[in-house]
PDB file of C-alpha atoms in Angstrom:
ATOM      1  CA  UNK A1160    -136.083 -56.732-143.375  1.00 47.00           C
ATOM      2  CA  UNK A1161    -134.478 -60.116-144.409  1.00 45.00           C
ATOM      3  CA  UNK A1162    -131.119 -61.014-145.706  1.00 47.00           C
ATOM      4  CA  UNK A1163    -129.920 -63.764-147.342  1.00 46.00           C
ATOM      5  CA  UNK A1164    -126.984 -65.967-145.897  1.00 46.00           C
ATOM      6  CA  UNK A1165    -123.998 -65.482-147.188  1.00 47.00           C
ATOM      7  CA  UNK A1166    -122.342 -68.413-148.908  1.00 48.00           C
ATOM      8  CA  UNK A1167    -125.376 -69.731-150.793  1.00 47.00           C
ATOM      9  CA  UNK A1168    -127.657 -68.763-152.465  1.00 50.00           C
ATOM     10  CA  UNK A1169    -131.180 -69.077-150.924  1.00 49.00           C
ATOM     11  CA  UNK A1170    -129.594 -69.738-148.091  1.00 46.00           C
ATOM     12  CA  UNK A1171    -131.151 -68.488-144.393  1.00 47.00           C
ATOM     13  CA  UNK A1172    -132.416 -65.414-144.148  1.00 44.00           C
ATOM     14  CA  UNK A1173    -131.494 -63.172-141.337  1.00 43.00           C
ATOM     15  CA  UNK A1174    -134.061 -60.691-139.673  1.00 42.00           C
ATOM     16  CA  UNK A1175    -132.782 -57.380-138.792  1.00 40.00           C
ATOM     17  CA  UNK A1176    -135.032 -54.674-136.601  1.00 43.00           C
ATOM     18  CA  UNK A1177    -135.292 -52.531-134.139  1.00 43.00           C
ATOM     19  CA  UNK A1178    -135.872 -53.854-130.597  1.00 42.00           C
ATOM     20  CA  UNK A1179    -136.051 -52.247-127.370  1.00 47.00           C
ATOM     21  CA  UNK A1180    -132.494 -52.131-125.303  1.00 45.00           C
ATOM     22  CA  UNK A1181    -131.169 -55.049-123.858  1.00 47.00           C
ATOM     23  CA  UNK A1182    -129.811 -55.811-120.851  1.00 50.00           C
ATOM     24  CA  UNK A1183    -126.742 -57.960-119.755  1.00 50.00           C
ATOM     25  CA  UNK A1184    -126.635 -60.082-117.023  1.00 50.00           C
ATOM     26  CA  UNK A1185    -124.758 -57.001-114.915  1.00 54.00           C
ATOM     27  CA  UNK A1186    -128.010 -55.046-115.710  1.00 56.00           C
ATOM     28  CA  UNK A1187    -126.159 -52.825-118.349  1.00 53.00           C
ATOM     29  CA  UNK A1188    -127.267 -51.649-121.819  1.00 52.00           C
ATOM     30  CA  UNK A1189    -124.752 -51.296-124.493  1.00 50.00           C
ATOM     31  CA  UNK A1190    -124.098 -48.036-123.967  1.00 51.00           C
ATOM     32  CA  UNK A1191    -123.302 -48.296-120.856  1.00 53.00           C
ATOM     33  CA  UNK A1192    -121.015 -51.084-121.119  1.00 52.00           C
ATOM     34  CA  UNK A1193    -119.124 -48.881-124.351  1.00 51.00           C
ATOM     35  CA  UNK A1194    -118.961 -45.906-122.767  1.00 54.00           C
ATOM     36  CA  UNK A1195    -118.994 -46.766-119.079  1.00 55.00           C
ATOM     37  CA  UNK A1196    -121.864 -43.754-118.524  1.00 49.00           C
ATOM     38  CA  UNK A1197    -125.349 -44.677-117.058  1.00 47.00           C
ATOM     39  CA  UNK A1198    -127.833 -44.422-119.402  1.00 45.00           C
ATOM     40  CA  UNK A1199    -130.129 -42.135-117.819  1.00 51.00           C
ATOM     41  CA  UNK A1200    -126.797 -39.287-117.238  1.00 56.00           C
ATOM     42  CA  UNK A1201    -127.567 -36.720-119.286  1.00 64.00           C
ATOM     43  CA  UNK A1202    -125.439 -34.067-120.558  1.00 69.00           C
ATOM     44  CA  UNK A1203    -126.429 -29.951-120.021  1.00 77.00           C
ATOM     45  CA  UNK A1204    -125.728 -27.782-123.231  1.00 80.00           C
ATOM     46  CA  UNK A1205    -124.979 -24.027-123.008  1.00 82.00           C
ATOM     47  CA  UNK A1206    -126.103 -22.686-125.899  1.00 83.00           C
ATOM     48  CA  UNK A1207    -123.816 -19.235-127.204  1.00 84.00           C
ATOM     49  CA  UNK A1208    -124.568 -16.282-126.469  1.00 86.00           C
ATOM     50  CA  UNK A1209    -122.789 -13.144-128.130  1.00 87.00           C
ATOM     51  CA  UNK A1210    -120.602 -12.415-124.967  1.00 91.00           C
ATOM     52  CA  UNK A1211    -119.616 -15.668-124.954  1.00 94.00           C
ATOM     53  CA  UNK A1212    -115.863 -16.653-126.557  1.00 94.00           C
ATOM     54  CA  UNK A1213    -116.845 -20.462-126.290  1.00 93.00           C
ATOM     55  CA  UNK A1214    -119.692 -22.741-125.574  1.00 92.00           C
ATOM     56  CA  UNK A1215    -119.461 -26.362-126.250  1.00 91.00           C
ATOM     57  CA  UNK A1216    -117.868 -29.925-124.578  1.00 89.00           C
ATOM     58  CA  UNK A1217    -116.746 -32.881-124.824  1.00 90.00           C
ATOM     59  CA  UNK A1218    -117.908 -37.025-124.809  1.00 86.00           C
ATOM     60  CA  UNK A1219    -116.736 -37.064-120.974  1.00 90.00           C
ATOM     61  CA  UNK A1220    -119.603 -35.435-120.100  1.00 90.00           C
ATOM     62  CA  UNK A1221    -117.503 -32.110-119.311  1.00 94.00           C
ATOM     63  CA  UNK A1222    -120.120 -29.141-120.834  1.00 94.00           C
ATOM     64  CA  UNK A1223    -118.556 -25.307-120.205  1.00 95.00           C
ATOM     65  CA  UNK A1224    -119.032 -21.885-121.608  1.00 96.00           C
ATOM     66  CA  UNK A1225    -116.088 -19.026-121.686  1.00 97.00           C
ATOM     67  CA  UNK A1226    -116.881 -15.128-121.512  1.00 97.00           C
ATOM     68  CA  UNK A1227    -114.444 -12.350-120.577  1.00 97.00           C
ATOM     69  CA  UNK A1228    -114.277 -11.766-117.033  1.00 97.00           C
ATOM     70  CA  UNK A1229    -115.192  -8.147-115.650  1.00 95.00           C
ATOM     71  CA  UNK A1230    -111.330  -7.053-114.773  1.00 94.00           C
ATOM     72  CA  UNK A1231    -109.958  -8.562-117.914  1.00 96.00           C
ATOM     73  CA  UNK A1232    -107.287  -6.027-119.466  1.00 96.00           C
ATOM     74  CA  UNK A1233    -105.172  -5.971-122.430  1.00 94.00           C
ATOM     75  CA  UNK A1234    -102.183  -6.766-120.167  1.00 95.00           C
ATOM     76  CA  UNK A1235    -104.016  -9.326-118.557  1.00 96.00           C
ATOM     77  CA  UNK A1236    -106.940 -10.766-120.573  1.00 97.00           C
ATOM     78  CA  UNK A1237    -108.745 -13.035-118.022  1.00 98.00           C
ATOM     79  CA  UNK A1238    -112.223 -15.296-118.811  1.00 98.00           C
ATOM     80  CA  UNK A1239    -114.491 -17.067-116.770  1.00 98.00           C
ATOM     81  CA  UNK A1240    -115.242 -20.410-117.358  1.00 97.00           C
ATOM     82  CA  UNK A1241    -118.338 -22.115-116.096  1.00 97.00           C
ATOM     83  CA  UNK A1242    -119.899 -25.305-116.684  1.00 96.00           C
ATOM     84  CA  UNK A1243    -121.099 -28.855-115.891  1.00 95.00           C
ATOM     85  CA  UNK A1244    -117.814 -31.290-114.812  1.00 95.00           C
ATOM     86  CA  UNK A1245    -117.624 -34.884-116.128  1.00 93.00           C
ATOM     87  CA  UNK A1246    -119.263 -35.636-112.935  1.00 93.00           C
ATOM     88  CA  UNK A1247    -122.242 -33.710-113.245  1.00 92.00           C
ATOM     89  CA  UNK A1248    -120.821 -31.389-110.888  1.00 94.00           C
ATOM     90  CA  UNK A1249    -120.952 -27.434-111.366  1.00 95.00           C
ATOM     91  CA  UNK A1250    -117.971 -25.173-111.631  1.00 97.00           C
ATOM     92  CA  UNK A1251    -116.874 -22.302-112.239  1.00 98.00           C
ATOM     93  CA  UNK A1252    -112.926 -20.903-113.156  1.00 97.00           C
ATOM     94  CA  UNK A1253    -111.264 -18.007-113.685  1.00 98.00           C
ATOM     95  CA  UNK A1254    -108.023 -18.051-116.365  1.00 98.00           C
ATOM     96  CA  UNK A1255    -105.660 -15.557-117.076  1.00 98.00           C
ATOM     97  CA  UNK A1256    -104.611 -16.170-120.365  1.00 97.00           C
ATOM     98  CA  UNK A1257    -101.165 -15.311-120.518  1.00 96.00           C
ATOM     99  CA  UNK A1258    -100.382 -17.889-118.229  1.00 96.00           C
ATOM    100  CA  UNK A1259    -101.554 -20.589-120.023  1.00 97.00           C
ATOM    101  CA  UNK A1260     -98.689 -23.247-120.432  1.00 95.00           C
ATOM    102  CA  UNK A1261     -99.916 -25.653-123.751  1.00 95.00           C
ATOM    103  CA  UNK A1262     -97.414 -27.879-122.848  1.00 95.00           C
ATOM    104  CA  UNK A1263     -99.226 -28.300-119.549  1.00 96.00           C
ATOM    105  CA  UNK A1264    -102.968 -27.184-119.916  1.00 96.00           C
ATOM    106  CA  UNK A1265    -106.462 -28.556-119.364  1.00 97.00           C
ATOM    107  CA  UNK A1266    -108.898 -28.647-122.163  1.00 96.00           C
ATOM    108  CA  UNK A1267    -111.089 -25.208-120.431  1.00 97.00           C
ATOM    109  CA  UNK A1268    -107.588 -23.613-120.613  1.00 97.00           C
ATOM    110  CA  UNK A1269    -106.641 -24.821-124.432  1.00 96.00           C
ATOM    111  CA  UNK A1270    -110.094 -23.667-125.675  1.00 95.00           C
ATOM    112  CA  UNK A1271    -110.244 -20.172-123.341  1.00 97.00           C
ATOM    113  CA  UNK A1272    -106.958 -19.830-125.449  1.00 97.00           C
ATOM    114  CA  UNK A1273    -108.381 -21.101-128.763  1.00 95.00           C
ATOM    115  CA  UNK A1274    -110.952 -18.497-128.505  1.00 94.00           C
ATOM    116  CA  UNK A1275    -108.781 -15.653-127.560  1.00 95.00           C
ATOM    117  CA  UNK A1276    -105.896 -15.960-130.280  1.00 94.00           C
ATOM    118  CA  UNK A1277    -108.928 -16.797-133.037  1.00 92.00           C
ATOM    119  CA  UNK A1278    -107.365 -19.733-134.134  1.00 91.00           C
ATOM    120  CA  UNK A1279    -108.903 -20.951-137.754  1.00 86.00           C
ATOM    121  CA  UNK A1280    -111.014 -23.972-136.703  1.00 86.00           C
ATOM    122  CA  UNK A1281    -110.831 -24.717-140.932  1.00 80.00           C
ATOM    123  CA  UNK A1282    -114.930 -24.820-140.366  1.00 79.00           C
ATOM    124  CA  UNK A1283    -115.000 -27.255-138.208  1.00 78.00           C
ATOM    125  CA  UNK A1284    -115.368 -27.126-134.165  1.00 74.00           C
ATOM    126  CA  UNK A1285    -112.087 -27.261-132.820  1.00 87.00           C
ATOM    127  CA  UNK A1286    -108.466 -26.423-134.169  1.00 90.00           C
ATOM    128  CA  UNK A1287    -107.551 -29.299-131.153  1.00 93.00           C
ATOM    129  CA  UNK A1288    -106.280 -32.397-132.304  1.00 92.00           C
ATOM    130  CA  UNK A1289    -109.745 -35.613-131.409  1.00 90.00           C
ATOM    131  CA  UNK A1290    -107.714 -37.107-128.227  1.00 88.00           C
ATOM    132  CA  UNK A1291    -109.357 -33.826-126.328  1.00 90.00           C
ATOM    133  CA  UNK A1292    -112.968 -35.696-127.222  1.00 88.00           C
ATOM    134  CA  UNK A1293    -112.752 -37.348-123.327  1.00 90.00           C
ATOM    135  CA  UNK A1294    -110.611 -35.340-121.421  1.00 94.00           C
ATOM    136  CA  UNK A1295    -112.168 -34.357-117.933  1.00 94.00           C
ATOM    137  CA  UNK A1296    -112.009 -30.979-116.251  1.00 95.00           C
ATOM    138  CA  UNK A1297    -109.255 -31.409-113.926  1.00 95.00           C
ATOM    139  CA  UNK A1298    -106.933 -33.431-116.954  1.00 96.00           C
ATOM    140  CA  UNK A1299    -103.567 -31.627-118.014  1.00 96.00           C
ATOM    141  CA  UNK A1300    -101.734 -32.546-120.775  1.00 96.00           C
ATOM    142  CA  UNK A1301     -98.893 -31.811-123.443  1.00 96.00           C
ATOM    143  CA  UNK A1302    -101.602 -30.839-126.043  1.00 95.00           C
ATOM    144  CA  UNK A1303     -97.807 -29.465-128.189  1.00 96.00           C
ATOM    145  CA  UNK A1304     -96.967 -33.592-128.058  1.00 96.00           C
ATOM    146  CA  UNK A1305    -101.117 -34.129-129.323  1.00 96.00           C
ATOM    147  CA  UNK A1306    -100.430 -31.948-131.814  1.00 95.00           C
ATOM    148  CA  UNK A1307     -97.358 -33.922-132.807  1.00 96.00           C
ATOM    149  CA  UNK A1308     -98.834 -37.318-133.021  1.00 95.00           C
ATOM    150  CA  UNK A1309    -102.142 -36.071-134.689  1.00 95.00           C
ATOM    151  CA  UNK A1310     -99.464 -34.874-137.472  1.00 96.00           C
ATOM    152  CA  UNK A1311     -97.581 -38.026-137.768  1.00 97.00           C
ATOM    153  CA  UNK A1312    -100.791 -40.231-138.193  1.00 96.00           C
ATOM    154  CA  UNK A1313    -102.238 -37.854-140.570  1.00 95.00           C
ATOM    155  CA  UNK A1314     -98.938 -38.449-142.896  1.00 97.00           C
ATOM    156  CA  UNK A1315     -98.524 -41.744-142.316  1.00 96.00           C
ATOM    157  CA  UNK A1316    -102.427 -41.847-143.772  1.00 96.00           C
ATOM    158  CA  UNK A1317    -102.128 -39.810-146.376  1.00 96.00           C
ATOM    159  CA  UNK A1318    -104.295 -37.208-145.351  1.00 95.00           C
ATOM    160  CA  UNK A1319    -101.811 -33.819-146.185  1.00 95.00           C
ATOM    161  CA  UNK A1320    -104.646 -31.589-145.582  1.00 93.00           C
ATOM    162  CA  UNK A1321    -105.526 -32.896-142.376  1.00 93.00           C
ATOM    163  CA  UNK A1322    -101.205 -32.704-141.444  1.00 94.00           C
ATOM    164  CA  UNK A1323    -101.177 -29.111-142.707  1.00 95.00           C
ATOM    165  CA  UNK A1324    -103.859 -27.865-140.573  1.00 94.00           C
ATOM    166  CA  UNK A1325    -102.858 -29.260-137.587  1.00 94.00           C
ATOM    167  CA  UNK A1326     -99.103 -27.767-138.423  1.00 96.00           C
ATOM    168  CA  UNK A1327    -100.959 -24.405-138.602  1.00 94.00           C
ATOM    169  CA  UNK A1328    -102.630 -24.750-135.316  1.00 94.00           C
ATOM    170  CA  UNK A1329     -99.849 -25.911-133.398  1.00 95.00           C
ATOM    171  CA  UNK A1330     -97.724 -23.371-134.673  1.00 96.00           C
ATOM    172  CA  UNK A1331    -100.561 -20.801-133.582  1.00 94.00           C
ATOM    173  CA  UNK A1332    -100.062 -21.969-130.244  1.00 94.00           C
ATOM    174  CA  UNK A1333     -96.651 -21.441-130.348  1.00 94.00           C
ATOM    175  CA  UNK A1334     -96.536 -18.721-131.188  1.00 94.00           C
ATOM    176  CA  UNK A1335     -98.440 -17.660-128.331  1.00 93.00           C
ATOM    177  CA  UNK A1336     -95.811 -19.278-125.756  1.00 87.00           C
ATOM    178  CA  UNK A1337     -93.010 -17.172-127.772  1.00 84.00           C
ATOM    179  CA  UNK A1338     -94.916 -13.812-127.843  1.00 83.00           C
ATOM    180  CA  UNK A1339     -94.986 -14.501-123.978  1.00 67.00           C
ATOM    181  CA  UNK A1340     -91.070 -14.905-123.258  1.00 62.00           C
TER     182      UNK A1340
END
């Protein structure tokens, strides 16, 4: 495909096409430099099953699936979380929901508790605000002051929608940590 320069007219044109991946001088493809992940990683999907509360991931590399655990009561709902770690690494947790802190919680723990309180994902994949997108296994966080700043910026653009619904889910979430006190 050619392009003319910009400027002139019938000026140079440029050539634009697909060409096999380049390397740098440190031996890296783009991707690699971007994302800092080797190109040949690849990533292990779980795919959902109807016993399953959750099955998904994240751009770290962090893949996991969620499914009540065999004790789990009403008193004390408790999942089982198992997966593929940032790392590549296997795991497997066990989380009892009601002690969830979202003030202080990993990503496994904010979606085992997504799934169990059936927060409204408004059709979309998460009701979490995007920063979760490279959070590893092992990463706690305020997700209450994520929530915060995803609201601000969504004002300060414009976007009301996008405020409102993460005002609803945050306030979901609280109200989880006041049912529990």
């Amino acid at each position: 495909m050619g392009i003319n320069g910009i400027g002139t007219e019938g000026g140079p044109a440029a050539w634009y096409g697909a060409r096999r991946t380049q390397q740098n001088a440190a031996g890296k493809n783009f991707a690699e430099q971007v994302n800092n992940i080797p190109a040949e990683k690849g990533y292990t999907v779980f795919m959902k099953t109807d016993d399953m509360l959750y099955s998904g991931g994240n751009g770290s590399g962090l893949s996991f699936y969620i499914k009540y655990a065999e004790g789990s009561t009403e008193d004390d709902p408790t999942v089982i979380a198992k997966g593929i770690d940032e790392n590549g690494e296997e795991f497997e947790q066990t989380i009892h929901i009601n002690r969830i802190n979202p003030k202080s919680a990993t990503i496994v723990e904010m979606r085992a508790l997504e799934a169990y309180i059936g927060v409204d994902k408004n059709g979309g994949l998460s009701s979490l605000p995007p920063e979760t997108g490279m959070m590893g296994l092992r990463d706690r966080t305020d997700f209450m002051d994520m929530f915060r700043g995803q609201i601000r910026d969504m004002k300060l653009l414009g976007q009301s929608g996008a405020a409102a619904y993460y005002q609803y889910s945050m306030q979901a979430y609280w109200n989880f940590l006041y049912r529990k006190m």
